[in-house]
PDB file of C-alpha atoms in Angstrom:
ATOM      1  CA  UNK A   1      -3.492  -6.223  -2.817  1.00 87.00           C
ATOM      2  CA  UNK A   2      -0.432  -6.826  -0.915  1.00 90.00           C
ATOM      3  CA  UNK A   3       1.348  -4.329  -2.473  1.00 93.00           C
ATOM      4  CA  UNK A   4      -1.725  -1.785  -2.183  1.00 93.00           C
ATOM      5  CA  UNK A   5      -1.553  -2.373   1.867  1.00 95.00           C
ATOM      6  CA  UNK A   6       2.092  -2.042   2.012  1.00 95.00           C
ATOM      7  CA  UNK A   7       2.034   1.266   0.297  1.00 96.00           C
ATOM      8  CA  UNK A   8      -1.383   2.266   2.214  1.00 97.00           C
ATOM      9  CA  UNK A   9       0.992   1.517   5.115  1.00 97.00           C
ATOM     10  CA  UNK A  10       3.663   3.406   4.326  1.00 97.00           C
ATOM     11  CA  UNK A  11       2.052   6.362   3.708  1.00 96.00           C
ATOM     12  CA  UNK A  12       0.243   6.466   7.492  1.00 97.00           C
ATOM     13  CA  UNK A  13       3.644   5.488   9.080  1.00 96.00           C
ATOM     14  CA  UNK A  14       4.769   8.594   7.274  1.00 96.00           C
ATOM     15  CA  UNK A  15       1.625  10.686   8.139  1.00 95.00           C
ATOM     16  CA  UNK A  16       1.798   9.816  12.224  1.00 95.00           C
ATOM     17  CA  UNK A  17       5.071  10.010  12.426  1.00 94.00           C
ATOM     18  CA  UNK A  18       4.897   6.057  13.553  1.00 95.00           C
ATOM     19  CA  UNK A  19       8.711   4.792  14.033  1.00 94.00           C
ATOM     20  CA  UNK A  20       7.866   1.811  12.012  1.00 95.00           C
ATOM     21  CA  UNK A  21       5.143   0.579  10.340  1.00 95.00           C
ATOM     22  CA  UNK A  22       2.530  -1.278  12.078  1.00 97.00           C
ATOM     23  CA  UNK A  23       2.006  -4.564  11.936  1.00 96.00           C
ATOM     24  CA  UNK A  24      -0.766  -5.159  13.814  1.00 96.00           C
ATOM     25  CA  UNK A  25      -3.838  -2.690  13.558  1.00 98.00           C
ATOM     26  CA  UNK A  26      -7.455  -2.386  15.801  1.00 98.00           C
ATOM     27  CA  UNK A  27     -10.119  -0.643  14.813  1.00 98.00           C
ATOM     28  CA  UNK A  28     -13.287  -0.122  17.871  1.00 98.00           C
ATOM     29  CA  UNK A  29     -16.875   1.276  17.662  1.00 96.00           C
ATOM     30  CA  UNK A  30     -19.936   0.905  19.697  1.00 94.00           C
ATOM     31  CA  UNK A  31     -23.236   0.096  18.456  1.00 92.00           C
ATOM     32  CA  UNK A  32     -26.592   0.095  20.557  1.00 83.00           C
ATOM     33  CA  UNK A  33     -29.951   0.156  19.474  1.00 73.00           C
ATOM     34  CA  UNK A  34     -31.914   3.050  20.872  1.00 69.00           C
ATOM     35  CA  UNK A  35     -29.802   3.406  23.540  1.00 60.00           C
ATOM     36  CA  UNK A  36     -29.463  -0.017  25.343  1.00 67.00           C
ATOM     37  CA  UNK A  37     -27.687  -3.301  24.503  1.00 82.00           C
ATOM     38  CA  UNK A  38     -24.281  -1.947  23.692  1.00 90.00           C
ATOM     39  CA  UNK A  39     -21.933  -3.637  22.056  1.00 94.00           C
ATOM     40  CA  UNK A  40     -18.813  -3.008  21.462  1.00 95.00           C
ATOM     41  CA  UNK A  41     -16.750  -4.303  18.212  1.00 97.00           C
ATOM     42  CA  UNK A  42     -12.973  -4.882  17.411  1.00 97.00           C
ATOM     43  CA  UNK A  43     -11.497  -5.652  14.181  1.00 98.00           C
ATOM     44  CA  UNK A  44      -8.097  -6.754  13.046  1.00 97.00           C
ATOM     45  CA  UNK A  45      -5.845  -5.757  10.636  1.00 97.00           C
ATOM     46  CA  UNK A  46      -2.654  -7.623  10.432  1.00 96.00           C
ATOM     47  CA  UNK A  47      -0.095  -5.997   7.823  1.00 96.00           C
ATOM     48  CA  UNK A  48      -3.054  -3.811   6.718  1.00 96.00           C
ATOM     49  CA  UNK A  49      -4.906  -7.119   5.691  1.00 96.00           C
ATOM     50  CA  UNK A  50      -8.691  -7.842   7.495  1.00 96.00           C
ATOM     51  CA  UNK A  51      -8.107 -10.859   9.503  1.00 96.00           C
ATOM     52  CA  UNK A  52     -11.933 -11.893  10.495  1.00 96.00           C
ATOM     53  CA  UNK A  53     -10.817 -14.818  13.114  1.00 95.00           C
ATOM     54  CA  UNK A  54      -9.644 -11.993  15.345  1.00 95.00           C
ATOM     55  CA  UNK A  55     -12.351  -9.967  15.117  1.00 96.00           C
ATOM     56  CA  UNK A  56     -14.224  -9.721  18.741  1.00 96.00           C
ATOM     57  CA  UNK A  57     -17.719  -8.289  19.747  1.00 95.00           C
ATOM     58  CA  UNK A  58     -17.492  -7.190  23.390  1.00 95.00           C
ATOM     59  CA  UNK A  59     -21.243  -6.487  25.632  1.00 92.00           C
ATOM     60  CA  UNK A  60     -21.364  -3.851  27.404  1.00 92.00           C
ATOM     61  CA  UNK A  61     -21.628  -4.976  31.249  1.00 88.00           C
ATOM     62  CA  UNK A  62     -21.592  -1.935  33.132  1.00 86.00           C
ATOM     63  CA  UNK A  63     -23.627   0.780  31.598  1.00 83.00           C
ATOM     64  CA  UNK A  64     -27.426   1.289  31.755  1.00 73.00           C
ATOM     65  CA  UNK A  65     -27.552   4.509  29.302  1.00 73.00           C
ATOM     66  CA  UNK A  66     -25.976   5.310  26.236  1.00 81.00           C
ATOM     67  CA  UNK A  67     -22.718   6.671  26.941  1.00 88.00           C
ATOM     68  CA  UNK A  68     -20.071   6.264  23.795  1.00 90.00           C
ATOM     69  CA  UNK A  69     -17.867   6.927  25.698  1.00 93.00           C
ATOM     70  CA  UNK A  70     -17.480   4.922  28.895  1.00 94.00           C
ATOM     71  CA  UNK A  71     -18.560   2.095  26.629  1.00 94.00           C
ATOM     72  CA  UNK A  72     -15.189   2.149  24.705  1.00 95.00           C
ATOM     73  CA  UNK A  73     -13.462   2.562  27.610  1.00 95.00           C
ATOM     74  CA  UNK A  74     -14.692  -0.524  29.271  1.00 95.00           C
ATOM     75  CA  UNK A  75     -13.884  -2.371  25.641  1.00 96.00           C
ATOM     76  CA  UNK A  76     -10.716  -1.373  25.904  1.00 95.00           C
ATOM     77  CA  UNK A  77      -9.720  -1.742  29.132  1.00 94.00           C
ATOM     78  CA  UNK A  78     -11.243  -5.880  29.067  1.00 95.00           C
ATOM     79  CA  UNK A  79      -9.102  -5.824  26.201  1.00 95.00           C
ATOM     80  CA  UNK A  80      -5.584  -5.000  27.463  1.00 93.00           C
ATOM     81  CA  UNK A  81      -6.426  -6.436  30.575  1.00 92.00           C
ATOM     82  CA  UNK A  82      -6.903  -9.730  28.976  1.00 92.00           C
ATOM     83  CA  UNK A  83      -4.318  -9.024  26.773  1.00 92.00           C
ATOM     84  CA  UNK A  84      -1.835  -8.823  29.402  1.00 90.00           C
ATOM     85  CA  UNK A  85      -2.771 -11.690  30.942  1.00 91.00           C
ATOM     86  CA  UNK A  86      -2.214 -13.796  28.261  1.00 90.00           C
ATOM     87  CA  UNK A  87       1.365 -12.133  27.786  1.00 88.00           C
ATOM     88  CA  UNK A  88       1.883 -13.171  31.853  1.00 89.00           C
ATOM     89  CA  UNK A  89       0.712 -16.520  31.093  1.00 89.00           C
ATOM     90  CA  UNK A  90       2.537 -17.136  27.980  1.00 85.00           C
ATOM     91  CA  UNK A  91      -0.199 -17.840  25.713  1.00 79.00           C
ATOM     92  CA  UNK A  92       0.589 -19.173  22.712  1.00 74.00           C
ATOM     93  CA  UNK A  93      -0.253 -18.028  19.342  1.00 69.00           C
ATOM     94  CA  UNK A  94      -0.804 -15.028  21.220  1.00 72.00           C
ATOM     95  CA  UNK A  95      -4.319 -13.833  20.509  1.00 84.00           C
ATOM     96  CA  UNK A  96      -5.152 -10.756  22.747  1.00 90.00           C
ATOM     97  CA  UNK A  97      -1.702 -11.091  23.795  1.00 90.00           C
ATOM     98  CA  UNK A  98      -0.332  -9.510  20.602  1.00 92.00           C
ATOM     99  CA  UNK A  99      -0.983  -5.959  21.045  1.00 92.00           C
ATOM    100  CA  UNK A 100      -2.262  -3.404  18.468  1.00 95.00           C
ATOM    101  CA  UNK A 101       0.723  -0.979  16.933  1.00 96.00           C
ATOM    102  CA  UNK A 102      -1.925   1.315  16.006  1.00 97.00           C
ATOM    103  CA  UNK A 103      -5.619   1.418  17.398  1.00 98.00           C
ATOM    104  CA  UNK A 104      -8.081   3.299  15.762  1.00 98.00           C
ATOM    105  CA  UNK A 105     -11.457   4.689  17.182  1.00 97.00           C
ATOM    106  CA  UNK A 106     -14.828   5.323  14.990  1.00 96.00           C
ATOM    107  CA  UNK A 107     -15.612   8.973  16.169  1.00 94.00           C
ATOM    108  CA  UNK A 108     -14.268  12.187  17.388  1.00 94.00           C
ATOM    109  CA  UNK A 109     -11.948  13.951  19.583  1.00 94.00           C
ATOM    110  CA  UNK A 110     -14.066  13.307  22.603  1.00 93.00           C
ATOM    111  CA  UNK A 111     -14.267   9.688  21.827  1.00 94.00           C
ATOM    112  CA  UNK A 112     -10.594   9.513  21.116  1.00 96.00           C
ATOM    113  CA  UNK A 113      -9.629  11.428  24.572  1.00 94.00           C
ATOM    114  CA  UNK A 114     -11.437   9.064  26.956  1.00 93.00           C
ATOM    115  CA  UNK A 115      -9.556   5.743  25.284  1.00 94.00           C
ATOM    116  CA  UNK A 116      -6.198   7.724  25.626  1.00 95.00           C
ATOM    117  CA  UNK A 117      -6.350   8.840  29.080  1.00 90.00           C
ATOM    118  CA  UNK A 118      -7.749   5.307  30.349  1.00 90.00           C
ATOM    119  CA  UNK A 119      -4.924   3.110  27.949  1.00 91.00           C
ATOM    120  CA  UNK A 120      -2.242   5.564  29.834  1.00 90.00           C
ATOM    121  CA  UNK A 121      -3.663   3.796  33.127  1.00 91.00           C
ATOM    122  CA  UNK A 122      -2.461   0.465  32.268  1.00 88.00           C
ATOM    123  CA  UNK A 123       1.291  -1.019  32.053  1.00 83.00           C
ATOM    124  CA  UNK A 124       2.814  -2.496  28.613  1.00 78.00           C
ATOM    125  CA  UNK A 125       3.158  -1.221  25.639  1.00 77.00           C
ATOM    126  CA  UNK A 126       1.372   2.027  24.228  1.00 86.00           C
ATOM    127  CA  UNK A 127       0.202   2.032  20.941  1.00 93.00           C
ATOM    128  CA  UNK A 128      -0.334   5.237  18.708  1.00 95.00           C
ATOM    129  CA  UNK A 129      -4.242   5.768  19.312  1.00 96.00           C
ATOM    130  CA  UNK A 130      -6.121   8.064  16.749  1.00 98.00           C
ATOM    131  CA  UNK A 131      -9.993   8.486  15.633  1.00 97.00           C
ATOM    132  CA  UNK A 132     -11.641   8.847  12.547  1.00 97.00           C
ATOM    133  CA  UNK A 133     -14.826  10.723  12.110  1.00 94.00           C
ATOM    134  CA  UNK A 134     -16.995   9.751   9.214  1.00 87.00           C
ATOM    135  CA  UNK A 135     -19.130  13.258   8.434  1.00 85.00           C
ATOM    136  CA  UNK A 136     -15.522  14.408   6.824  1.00 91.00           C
ATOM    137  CA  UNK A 137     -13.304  11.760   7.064  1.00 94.00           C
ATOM    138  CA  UNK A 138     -11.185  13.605   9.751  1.00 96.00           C
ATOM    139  CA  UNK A 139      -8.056  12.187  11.303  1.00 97.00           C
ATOM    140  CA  UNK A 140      -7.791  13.199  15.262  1.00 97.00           C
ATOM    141  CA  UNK A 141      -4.342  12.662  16.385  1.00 96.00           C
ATOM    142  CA  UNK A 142      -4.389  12.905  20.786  1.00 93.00           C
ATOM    143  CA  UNK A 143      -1.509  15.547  20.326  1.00 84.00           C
ATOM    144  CA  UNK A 144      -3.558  17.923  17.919  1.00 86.00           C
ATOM    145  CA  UNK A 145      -6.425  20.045  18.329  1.00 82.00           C
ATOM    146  CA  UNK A 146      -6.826  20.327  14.872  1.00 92.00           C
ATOM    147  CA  UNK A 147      -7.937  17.141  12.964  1.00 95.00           C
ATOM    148  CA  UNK A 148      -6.132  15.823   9.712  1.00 95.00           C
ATOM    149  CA  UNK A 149      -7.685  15.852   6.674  1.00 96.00           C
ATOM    150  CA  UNK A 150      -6.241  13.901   3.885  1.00 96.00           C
ATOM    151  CA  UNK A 151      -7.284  13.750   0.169  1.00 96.00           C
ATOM    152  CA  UNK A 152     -10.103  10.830  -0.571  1.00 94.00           C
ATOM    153  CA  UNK A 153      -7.374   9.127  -3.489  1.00 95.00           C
ATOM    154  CA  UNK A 154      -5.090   8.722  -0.261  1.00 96.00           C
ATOM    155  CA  UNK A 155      -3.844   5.192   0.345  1.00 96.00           C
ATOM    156  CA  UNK A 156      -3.298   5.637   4.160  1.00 97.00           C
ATOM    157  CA  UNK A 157      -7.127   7.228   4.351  1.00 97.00           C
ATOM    158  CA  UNK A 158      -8.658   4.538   2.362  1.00 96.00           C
ATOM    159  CA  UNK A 159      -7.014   1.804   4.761  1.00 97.00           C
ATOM    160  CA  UNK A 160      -8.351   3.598   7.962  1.00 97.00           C
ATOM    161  CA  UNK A 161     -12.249   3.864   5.816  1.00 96.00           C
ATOM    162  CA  UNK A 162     -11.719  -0.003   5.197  1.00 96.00           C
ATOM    163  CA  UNK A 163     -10.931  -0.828   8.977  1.00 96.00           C
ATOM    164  CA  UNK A 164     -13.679   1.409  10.072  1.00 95.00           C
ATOM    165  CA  UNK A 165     -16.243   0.440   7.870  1.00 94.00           C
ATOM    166  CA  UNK A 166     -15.438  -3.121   9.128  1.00 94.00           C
ATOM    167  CA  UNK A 167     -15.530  -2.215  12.697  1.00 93.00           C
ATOM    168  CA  UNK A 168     -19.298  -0.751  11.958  1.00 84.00           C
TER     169      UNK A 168
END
């Protein structure tokens, strides 16, 4: 298995031109039933390995409709927020702290343009940010108007389908 996410890992360092390979993965979607109680879920991938204690469910707190969008916004911007404070404060094991080399959204290019113009709002580090959209398993890159579509036996794909079907 280790080997399998090394290689899986390789192969989307390669693909998104990522200077290294990332070590530390998120993966977000939103969930609501009917169109209230949003929630908002994160999932953790740490050297392309699930790592469950990190996983985090965020409520939605300042929406009334359904809006996909302004919902992942608000998750990510409690996130970094918090996760910069606990890099001020010096938090240790760094939990929110340690930010994502790679964060991945579950949708489209609309959901993956509101995270990246509201993450370039914030100080710190910028990770790569791309979506996935499950119809046909296209990869939106924020630089690219066309998605990326990758063969099903891919390594890289499979690891993105693994964090996103976790994140759901």
């Amino acid at each position: 298995q280790e080997e399998r996410n090394s290689l899986a890992l390789e192969e989307l360092c390669q693909i998104l031109s990522l200077p290294a390979s990332p070590r530390r993965i998120e993966c977000y979607d939103i969930s609501h039933i009917q169109g209230s109680d949003m929630v908002g879920s994160m999932v953790v991938f740490i050297n392309g390995a699930a790592t469950p204690k990190l996983y985090r469910h965020f409520r939605i707190k300042t929406l009334d409709g359904s809006n996909d969008f302004a919902a992942l916004q608000e998750v990510l911007e409690r996130r970094w927020k918090r996760g910069l404070e606990e890099r001020e404060q010096g938090k240790q094991p760094l939990d929110f702290g340690d930010l994502p080399d790679l964060i991945v959204i579950d949708g489209g290019k609309g959901q993956l343009s509101s995270v990246v113009g509201r993450l370039s709002e914030f100080p710190g580090k910028k990770p790569r940010i791309i979506s996935l959209a499950k119809q046909f398993e296209e990869i939106y890159l924020p630089q690219s108007g066309e998605p990326l579509r990758l063969p099903h036996d891919n390594q890289a794909l499979q690891l993105l389908q693994r964090l996103r079907d976790e994140a759901h």
